[in-house]
PDB file of C-alpha atoms and ligand atoms in Angstrom:
ATOM      1  CA  UNK A 382      18.337   3.774 -11.152  1.00  0.00           C
ATOM      2  CA  UNK A 383      14.624   4.394 -10.598  1.00  0.00           C
ATOM      3  CA  UNK A 384      15.212   8.137 -10.197  1.00  0.00           C
ATOM      4  CA  UNK A 385      13.454   9.167 -13.448  1.00  0.00           C
ATOM      5  CA  UNK A 386      10.479   6.915 -12.612  1.00  0.00           C
ATOM      6  CA  UNK A 387      10.138   8.458  -9.151  1.00  0.00           C
ATOM      7  CA  UNK A 388      10.547  11.936 -10.611  1.00  0.00           C
ATOM      8  CA  UNK A 389       7.661  11.184 -12.969  1.00  0.00           C
ATOM      9  CA  UNK A 390       5.524   9.698 -10.150  1.00  0.00           C
ATOM     10  CA  UNK A 391       5.988  12.714  -7.882  1.00  0.00           C
ATOM     11  CA  UNK A 392       5.741  15.383 -10.600  1.00  0.00           C
ATOM     12  CA  UNK A 393       1.946  15.576 -10.672  1.00  0.00           C
ATOM     13  CA  UNK A 394       0.836  17.823  -7.788  1.00  0.00           C
ATOM     14  CA  UNK A 395      -2.445  16.055  -7.155  1.00  0.00           C
ATOM     15  CA  UNK A 396      -0.808  12.626  -7.098  1.00  0.00           C
ATOM     16  CA  UNK A 397       1.885  14.027  -4.781  1.00  0.00           C
ATOM     17  CA  UNK A 398      -0.774  15.375  -2.416  1.00  0.00           C
ATOM     18  CA  UNK A 399      -2.662  12.078  -2.287  1.00  0.00           C
ATOM     19  CA  UNK A 400       0.544  10.110  -1.776  1.00  0.00           C
ATOM     20  CA  UNK A 401       1.505  12.368   1.130  1.00  0.00           C
ATOM     21  CA  UNK A 402      -1.920  11.901   2.701  1.00  0.00           C
ATOM     22  CA  UNK A 403      -1.547   8.129   2.444  1.00  0.00           C
ATOM     23  CA  UNK A 404       2.003   8.264   3.795  1.00  0.00           C
ATOM     24  CA  UNK A 405       0.517  10.194   6.723  1.00  0.00           C
ATOM     25  CA  UNK A 406      -1.894   7.345   7.433  1.00  0.00           C
ATOM     26  CA  UNK A 407       0.905   4.749   7.322  1.00  0.00           C
ATOM     27  CA  UNK A 408       3.052   6.754   9.740  1.00  0.00           C
ATOM     28  CA  UNK A 409       0.170   7.253  12.185  1.00  0.00           C
ATOM     29  CA  UNK A 410      -0.731   3.541  11.987  1.00  0.00           C
ATOM     30  CA  UNK A 411       2.897   2.677  12.749  1.00  0.00           C
ATOM     31  CA  UNK A 412       2.748   5.032  15.734  1.00  0.00           C
ATOM     32  CA  UNK A 413      -0.317   3.231  17.081  1.00  0.00           C
ATOM     33  CA  UNK A 414       1.407  -0.172  16.748  1.00  0.00           C
ATOM     34  CA  UNK A 415       4.380   1.195  18.688  1.00  0.00           C
ATOM     35  CA  UNK A 416       2.177   2.465  21.514  1.00  0.00           C
ATOM     36  CA  UNK A 417       0.753  -1.043  21.784  1.00  0.00           C
ATOM     37  CA  UNK A 418       4.269  -2.522  21.667  1.00  0.00           C
ATOM     38  CA  UNK A 419       5.332  -0.240  24.520  1.00  0.00           C
ATOM     39  CA  UNK A 420       2.364  -1.453  26.590  1.00  0.00           C
ATOM     40  CA  UNK A 421       3.264  -5.059  25.931  1.00  0.00           C
ATOM     41  CA  UNK A 422       7.003  -5.172  26.452  1.00  0.00           C
ATOM     42  CA  UNK A 423       8.410  -6.068  29.849  1.00  0.00           C
ATOM     43  CA  UNK A 424      11.694  -4.278  29.115  1.00  0.00           C
ATOM     44  CA  UNK A 425      11.661  -0.742  30.623  1.00  0.00           C
ATOM     45  CA  UNK A 426      14.244   0.671  28.177  1.00  0.00           C
ATOM     46  CA  UNK A 427      12.360  -0.678  25.176  1.00  0.00           C
ATOM     47  CA  UNK A 428       9.134   0.763  26.564  1.00  0.00           C
ATOM     48  CA  UNK A 429      10.679   4.246  26.668  1.00  0.00           C
ATOM     49  CA  UNK A 430      12.200   3.902  23.200  1.00  0.00           C
ATOM     50  CA  UNK A 431       8.960   2.583  21.680  1.00  0.00           C
ATOM     51  CA  UNK A 432       7.093   5.549  23.134  1.00  0.00           C
ATOM     52  CA  UNK A 433       9.597   8.060  21.732  1.00  0.00           C
ATOM     53  CA  UNK A 434       9.379   6.220  18.415  1.00  0.00           C
ATOM     54  CA  UNK A 435       5.564   6.299  18.500  1.00  0.00           C
ATOM     55  CA  UNK A 436       5.581  10.058  19.107  1.00  0.00           C
ATOM     56  CA  UNK A 437       7.957  10.502  16.141  1.00  0.00           C
ATOM     57  CA  UNK A 438       5.726   8.454  13.828  1.00  0.00           C
ATOM     58  CA  UNK A 439       2.660  10.364  14.960  1.00  0.00           C
ATOM     59  CA  UNK A 440       4.465  13.644  14.195  1.00  0.00           C
ATOM     60  CA  UNK A 441       5.520  12.337  10.753  1.00  0.00           C
ATOM     61  CA  UNK A 442       1.898  11.443  10.061  1.00  0.00           C
ATOM     62  CA  UNK A 443       0.804  14.986  10.914  1.00  0.00           C
ATOM     63  CA  UNK A 444       3.568  16.554   8.805  1.00  0.00           C
ATOM     64  CA  UNK A 445       2.632  14.471   5.756  1.00  0.00           C
ATOM     65  CA  UNK A 446      -1.077  15.115   6.193  1.00  0.00           C
ATOM     66  CA  UNK A 447      -0.617  18.849   6.648  1.00  0.00           C
ATOM     67  CA  UNK A 448       1.556  19.122   3.537  1.00  0.00           C
ATOM     68  CA  UNK A 449      -0.792  16.892   1.502  1.00  0.00           C
ATOM     69  CA  UNK A 450      -3.805  19.022   2.474  1.00  0.00           C
ATOM     70  CA  UNK A 451      -1.920  22.256   1.722  1.00  0.00           C
ATOM     71  CA  UNK A 452      -1.027  20.942  -1.753  1.00  0.00           C
ATOM     72  CA  UNK A 453      -4.634  19.970  -2.411  1.00  0.00           C
ATOM     73  CA  UNK A 454      -5.795  23.443  -1.397  1.00  0.00           C
ATOM     74  CA  UNK A 455      -3.231  25.066  -3.701  1.00  0.00           C
ATOM     75  CA  UNK A 456      -4.317  22.943  -6.627  1.00  0.00           C
ATOM     76  CA  UNK A 457      -6.314  24.570  -9.345  1.00  0.00           C
ATOM     77  CA  UNK A 458      -9.426  22.643 -10.360  1.00  0.00           C
ATOM     78  CA  UNK A 459      -9.061  20.463 -13.414  1.00  0.00           C
ATOM     79  CA  UNK A 460      -5.989  18.451 -12.612  1.00  0.00           C
ATOM     80  CA  UNK A 461      -6.849  14.826 -12.290  1.00  0.00           C
ATOM     81  CA  UNK A 462      -4.628  11.932 -11.426  1.00  0.00           C
ATOM     82  CA  UNK A 463      -6.143   8.745 -10.113  1.00  0.00           C
ATOM     83  CA  UNK A 464      -3.048   6.621 -10.714  1.00  0.00           C
ATOM     84  CA  UNK A 465      -0.890   6.531  -7.570  1.00  0.00           C
ATOM     85  CA  UNK A 466       1.776   3.949  -8.594  1.00  0.00           C
ATOM     86  CA  UNK A 467       1.911   2.742  -4.997  1.00  0.00           C
ATOM     87  CA  UNK A 468       3.710  -0.468  -5.890  1.00  0.00           C
ATOM     88  CA  UNK A 469       6.518   1.608  -7.437  1.00  0.00           C
ATOM     89  CA  UNK A 470       6.687   4.312  -4.789  1.00  0.00           C
ATOM     90  CA  UNK A 471       5.264   2.826  -1.603  1.00  0.00           C
ATOM     91  CA  UNK A 472       4.968   4.693   1.647  1.00  0.00           C
ATOM     92  CA  UNK A 473       7.974   4.772   3.937  1.00  0.00           C
ATOM     93  CA  UNK A 474       7.413   1.830   6.189  1.00  0.00           C
ATOM     94  CA  UNK A 475       5.962  -0.439   3.552  1.00  0.00           C
ATOM     95  CA  UNK A 476       2.597  -2.112   3.574  1.00  0.00           C
ATOM     96  CA  UNK A 477       3.518  -4.983   5.838  1.00  0.00           C
ATOM     97  CA  UNK A 478       1.298  -5.054   8.847  1.00  0.00           C
ATOM     98  CA  UNK A 479       2.961  -6.232  11.978  1.00  0.00           C
ATOM     99  CA  UNK A 480       1.168  -8.316  14.536  1.00  0.00           C
ATOM    100  CA  UNK A 481       2.402  -6.497  17.642  1.00  0.00           C
ATOM    101  CA  UNK A 482       0.277  -8.648  19.949  1.00  0.00           C
ATOM    102  CA  UNK A 483       2.046 -11.918  19.214  1.00  0.00           C
ATOM    103  CA  UNK A 484       5.607 -11.012  18.310  1.00  0.00           C
ATOM    104  CA  UNK A 485       8.372 -11.228  20.937  1.00  0.00           C
ATOM    105  CA  UNK A 486      10.675  -8.212  21.368  1.00  0.00           C
ATOM    106  CA  UNK A 487      13.477  -9.535  19.145  1.00  0.00           C
ATOM    107  CA  UNK A 488      11.093 -10.276  16.234  1.00  0.00           C
ATOM    108  CA  UNK A 489       9.523  -6.840  16.617  1.00  0.00           C
ATOM    109  CA  UNK A 490      12.912  -5.109  16.706  1.00  0.00           C
ATOM    110  CA  UNK A 491      14.118  -7.018  13.633  1.00  0.00           C
ATOM    111  CA  UNK A 492      10.958  -6.069  11.760  1.00  0.00           C
ATOM    112  CA  UNK A 493      11.228  -2.444  12.862  1.00  0.00           C
ATOM    113  CA  UNK A 494      14.897  -2.252  11.920  1.00  0.00           C
ATOM    114  CA  UNK A 495      14.291  -3.541   8.399  1.00  0.00           C
ATOM    115  CA  UNK A 496      11.226  -1.407   7.757  1.00  0.00           C
ATOM    116  CA  UNK A 497      12.936   1.730   9.107  1.00  0.00           C
ATOM    117  CA  UNK A 498      15.914   0.954   6.877  1.00  0.00           C
ATOM    118  CA  UNK A 499      13.614   0.581   3.868  1.00  0.00           C
ATOM    119  CA  UNK A 500      11.867   3.834   4.848  1.00  0.00           C
ATOM    120  CA  UNK A 501      15.191   5.671   5.121  1.00  0.00           C
ATOM    121  CA  UNK A 502      16.247   4.406   1.673  1.00  0.00           C
ATOM    122  CA  UNK A 503      12.946   5.382   0.053  1.00  0.00           C
ATOM    123  CA  UNK A 504      12.781   8.777   1.718  1.00  0.00           C
ATOM    124  CA  UNK A 505      16.315   9.541   0.503  1.00  0.00           C
ATOM    125  CA  UNK A 506      15.134   8.966  -3.078  1.00  0.00           C
ATOM    126  CA  UNK A 507      11.863  10.885  -2.605  1.00  0.00           C
ATOM    127  CA  UNK A 508      13.629  13.816  -0.985  1.00  0.00           C
ATOM    128  CA  UNK A 509      16.127  13.881  -3.869  1.00  0.00           C
ATOM    129  CA  UNK A 510      13.479  13.936  -6.612  1.00  0.00           C
ATOM    130  CA  UNK A 511      11.397  16.545  -4.763  1.00  0.00           C
ATOM    131  CA  UNK A 512      14.029  19.270  -4.709  1.00  0.00           C
ATOM    132  CA  UNK A 513      11.797  21.597  -6.763  1.00  0.00           C
ATOM    133  CA  UNK A 514       9.098  21.466  -4.068  1.00  0.00           C
ATOM    134  CA  UNK A 515      11.058  22.957  -1.155  1.00  0.00           C
ATOM    135  CA  UNK A 516       8.458  22.464   1.638  1.00  0.00           C
ATOM    136  CA  UNK A 517       7.881  18.776   0.757  1.00  0.00           C
ATOM    137  CA  UNK A 518      11.622  18.238   0.297  1.00  0.00           C
ATOM    138  CA  UNK A 519      12.297  19.665   3.779  1.00  0.00           C
ATOM    139  CA  UNK A 520       9.627  17.435   5.317  1.00  0.00           C
ATOM    140  CA  UNK A 521      11.281  14.350   3.824  1.00  0.00           C
ATOM    141  CA  UNK A 522      14.703  15.537   4.993  1.00  0.00           C
ATOM    142  CA  UNK A 523      13.473  16.065   8.548  1.00  0.00           C
ATOM    143  CA  UNK A 524      11.622  12.744   8.685  1.00  0.00           C
ATOM    144  CA  UNK A 525      14.632  10.988   7.174  1.00  0.00           C
ATOM    145  CA  UNK A 526      16.782  12.018  10.155  1.00  0.00           C
ATOM    146  CA  UNK A 527      14.261  10.388  12.531  1.00  0.00           C
ATOM    147  CA  UNK A 528      14.054   7.243  10.398  1.00  0.00           C
ATOM    148  CA  UNK A 529      17.826   6.869  10.541  1.00  0.00           C
ATOM    149  CA  UNK A 530      17.646   7.124  14.336  1.00  0.00           C
ATOM    150  CA  UNK A 531      14.837   4.494  14.391  1.00  0.00           C
ATOM    151  CA  UNK A 532      16.877   2.240  12.102  1.00  0.00           C
ATOM    152  CA  UNK A 533      19.921   2.475  14.377  1.00  0.00           C
ATOM    153  CA  UNK A 534      18.302   2.155  17.799  1.00  0.00           C
ATOM    154  CA  UNK A 535      16.299  -0.920  16.741  1.00  0.00           C
ATOM    155  CA  UNK A 536      19.494  -2.678  15.599  1.00  0.00           C
ATOM    156  CA  UNK A 537      21.367  -1.792  18.802  1.00  0.00           C
ATOM    157  CA  UNK A 538      18.433  -2.979  20.945  1.00  0.00           C
ATOM    158  CA  UNK A 539      18.040  -6.176  18.918  1.00  0.00           C
ATOM    159  CA  UNK A 540      21.689  -7.009  19.584  1.00  0.00           C
ATOM    160  CA  UNK A 541      21.125  -6.252  23.272  1.00  0.00           C
ATOM    161  CA  UNK A 542      17.976  -8.349  23.822  1.00  0.00           C
ATOM    162  CA  UNK A 543      19.112 -11.192  21.585  1.00  0.00           C
ATOM    163  CA  UNK A 544      22.938 -11.177  21.535  1.00  0.00           C
ATOM    164  CA  UNK A 545      23.300 -14.674  20.083  1.00  0.00           C
ATOM    165  CA  UNK A 546      20.417 -14.934  17.681  1.00  0.00           C
ATOM    166  CA  UNK A 547      19.989 -11.403  16.359  1.00  0.00           C
ATOM    167  CA  UNK A 548      21.622 -12.144  12.964  1.00  0.00           C
ATOM    168  CA  UNK A 549      19.431 -15.171  12.433  1.00  0.00           C
ATOM    169  CA  UNK A 550      16.394 -13.096  13.446  1.00  0.00           C
ATOM    170  CA  UNK A 551      17.274 -10.429  10.894  1.00  0.00           C
ATOM    171  CA  UNK A 552      17.625 -13.008   8.119  1.00  0.00           C
ATOM    172  CA  UNK A 553      14.320 -14.629   8.983  1.00  0.00           C
ATOM    173  CA  UNK A 554      12.565 -11.271   8.911  1.00  0.00           C
ATOM    174  CA  UNK A 555      14.324 -10.363   5.661  1.00  0.00           C
ATOM    175  CA  UNK A 556      13.053 -13.574   4.030  1.00  0.00           C
ATOM    176  CA  UNK A 557       9.547 -13.012   5.302  1.00  0.00           C
ATOM    177  CA  UNK A 558       9.578  -9.448   3.888  1.00  0.00           C
ATOM    178  CA  UNK A 559      10.867 -10.812   0.575  1.00  0.00           C
ATOM    179  CA  UNK A 560       8.047 -13.351   0.474  1.00  0.00           C
ATOM    180  CA  UNK A 561       5.451 -10.663   1.232  1.00  0.00           C
ATOM    181  CA  UNK A 562       7.002  -8.469  -1.469  1.00  0.00           C
ATOM    182  CA  UNK A 563       6.720 -11.347  -3.946  1.00  0.00           C
ATOM    183  CA  UNK A 564       3.060 -11.881  -2.972  1.00  0.00           C
ATOM    184  CA  UNK A 565       2.314  -8.177  -3.487  1.00  0.00           C
ATOM    185  CA  UNK A 566       3.962  -8.220  -6.897  1.00  0.00           C
ATOM    186  CA  UNK A 567       2.188 -11.444  -7.881  1.00  0.00           C
ATOM    187  CA  UNK A 568      -1.166  -9.955  -6.812  1.00  0.00           C
ATOM    188  CA  UNK A 569      -0.496  -6.820  -8.872  1.00  0.00           C
ATOM    189  CA  UNK A 570       0.446  -8.918 -11.930  1.00  0.00           C
ATOM    190  CA  UNK A 571      -2.601 -11.177 -11.453  1.00  0.00           C
ATOM    191  CA  UNK A 572      -4.833  -8.063 -11.303  1.00  0.00           C
ATOM    192  CA  UNK A 573      -3.277  -6.724 -14.496  1.00  0.00           C
ATOM    193  CA  UNK A 574      -3.641 -10.062 -16.310  1.00  0.00           C
ATOM    194  CA  UNK A 575      -7.265 -10.330 -15.160  1.00  0.00           C
ATOM    195  CA  UNK A 576      -8.019  -6.891 -16.608  1.00  0.00           C
ATOM    196  CA  UNK A 577      -6.321  -7.722 -19.931  1.00  0.00           C
ATOM    197  CA  UNK A 578      -8.072 -11.103 -20.285  1.00  0.00           C
ATOM    198  CA  UNK A 579     -11.519  -9.731 -19.382  1.00  0.00           C
ATOM    199  CA  UNK A 580     -11.058  -6.846 -21.832  1.00  0.00           C
ATOM    200  CA  UNK A 581     -10.033  -9.248 -24.598  1.00  0.00           C
ATOM    201  CA  UNK A 582     -13.018 -11.485 -23.806  1.00  0.00           C
ATOM    202  CA  UNK A 583     -15.305  -8.479 -23.974  1.00  0.00           C
ATOM    203  CA  UNK A 584     -14.116  -7.473 -27.433  1.00  0.00           C
ATOM    204  CA  UNK A 585     -13.558 -10.951 -28.932  1.00  0.00           C
ATOM    205  CA  UNK A 586     -16.223 -13.245 -27.420  1.00  0.00           C
ATOM    206  CA  UNK A 587     -19.123 -10.857 -26.953  1.00  0.00           C
ATOM    207  CA  UNK A 588     -19.533  -9.485 -30.529  1.00  0.00           C
ATOM    208  CA  UNK A 589     -20.579 -12.877 -32.088  1.00  0.00           C
ATOM    209  CA  UNK A 590     -23.252 -13.292 -29.382  1.00  0.00           C
ATOM    210  CA  UNK A 591     -24.451  -9.732 -29.923  1.00  0.00           C
ATOM    211  CA  UNK A 592     -24.588 -10.413 -33.678  1.00  0.00           C
ATOM    212  CA  UNK A 593     -26.591 -13.665 -33.186  1.00  0.00           C
ATOM    213  CA  UNK A 594     -28.986 -11.966 -30.779  1.00  0.00           C
ATOM    214  CA  UNK A 595     -29.591  -9.131 -33.270  1.00  0.00           C
ATOM    215  CA  UNK A 596     -30.215 -11.657 -36.077  1.00  0.00           C
ATOM    216  CA  UNK A 597     -32.659 -13.664 -33.898  1.00  0.00           C
ATOM    217  CA  UNK A 598     -34.444 -10.424 -33.008  1.00  0.00           C
ATOM    218  CA  UNK A 599     -34.925  -9.583 -36.698  1.00  0.00           C
ATOM    219  CA  UNK A 600     -36.569 -13.016 -37.278  1.00  0.00           C
ATOM    220  CA  UNK A 601     -39.112 -12.488 -34.480  1.00  0.00           C
ATOM    221  CA  UNK A 602     -42.462 -11.065 -35.548  1.00  0.00           C
ATOM    222  CA  UNK A 603     -43.450  -7.783 -33.950  1.00  0.00           C
ATOM    223  CA  UNK A 604     -46.139  -7.466 -31.259  1.00  0.00           C
ATOM    224  CA  UNK A 605     -48.235 -10.229 -29.634  1.00  0.00           C
ATOM    225  CA  UNK A 606     -48.350 -13.703 -31.150  1.00  0.00           C
ATOM    226  CA  UNK A 607     -50.875 -16.526 -30.476  1.00  0.00           C
ATOM    227  CA  UNK A 608     -49.772 -19.285 -28.098  1.00  0.00           C
ATOM    228  CA  UNK A 609     -49.639 -22.834 -29.399  1.00  0.00           C
ATOM    229  CA  UNK A 610     -52.954 -24.668 -28.613  1.00  0.00           C
ATOM    230  CA  UNK A 611     -51.079 -27.502 -26.836  1.00  0.00           C
ATOM    231  CA  UNK A 612     -49.558 -25.055 -24.365  1.00  0.00           C
ATOM    232  CA  UNK A 613     -52.710 -23.020 -24.023  1.00  0.00           C
ATOM    233  CA  UNK A 614     -54.974 -25.191 -21.841  1.00  0.00           C
ATOM    234  CA  UNK A 615     -56.478 -23.908 -18.617  1.00  0.00           C
ATOM    235  CA  UNK A 616     -54.195 -23.096 -15.699  1.00  0.00           C
ATOM    236  CA  UNK A 617     -54.399 -25.901 -13.124  1.00  0.00           C
ATOM    237  CA  UNK A 618     -50.897 -25.696 -11.690  1.00  0.00           C
ATOM    238  CA  UNK A 619     -48.466 -23.038 -10.736  1.00  0.00           C
ATOM    239  CA  UNK A 620     -45.882 -23.653 -13.482  1.00  0.00           C
TER     240      UNK A 620
HETATM  241 FE1  FE2 B1043       8.261   7.622  10.217  1.00  0.00          FE
HETATM  242 FE1  FE2 B1044      10.266   5.499  11.620  1.00  0.00          FE
END
């Protein structure tokens, strides 16, 4: 349904380049979290899987960054797009930061499963709308295959480490992601409303004050004027 919107977002080459560079950062950050998770877990199989996953995310980060930089180099000077529409087309794994230090394995796996699933869904759309840009399209296709693997292994491992409670865990994580999504949306709307209200204040409230100040200025005599005798006695105090 949002296909045309995404097509419009990704059409501008400079915006595409900057989005890819930011996606690169998100992937690399995710990779770092996974390295930490692999250090922390006491489960040897999870440790191996987290490390493989971390290497994948690091590689995705490099692929996005390389493509983003190449696009920027190709760009002719003059194109300018500061608007990134990140809330409409966020990076693959979303903006939710995970606290790897405190989460137990099942919470981490549930979080990873849902964010990898979201990434796979988004990358499917991005890859579809980027068919005209073959190199970027191929990068999304390749990364998508890894994300599907990440999505599947995290679910299988969640069911293994928490056979009885894994469904409940997934629902809890889903609700927490929903809440964070609502907070992000509310913050974006609050920012927009703030801008509109301040702009209206600027154009509606300020002009009368400017007018009064101009009128008061016209009434003032030019140059120096004598001080009232009552206020003009000798200085015997600071104020
Ligand atoms: Fe990734
Ligand atoms: Fe991933």
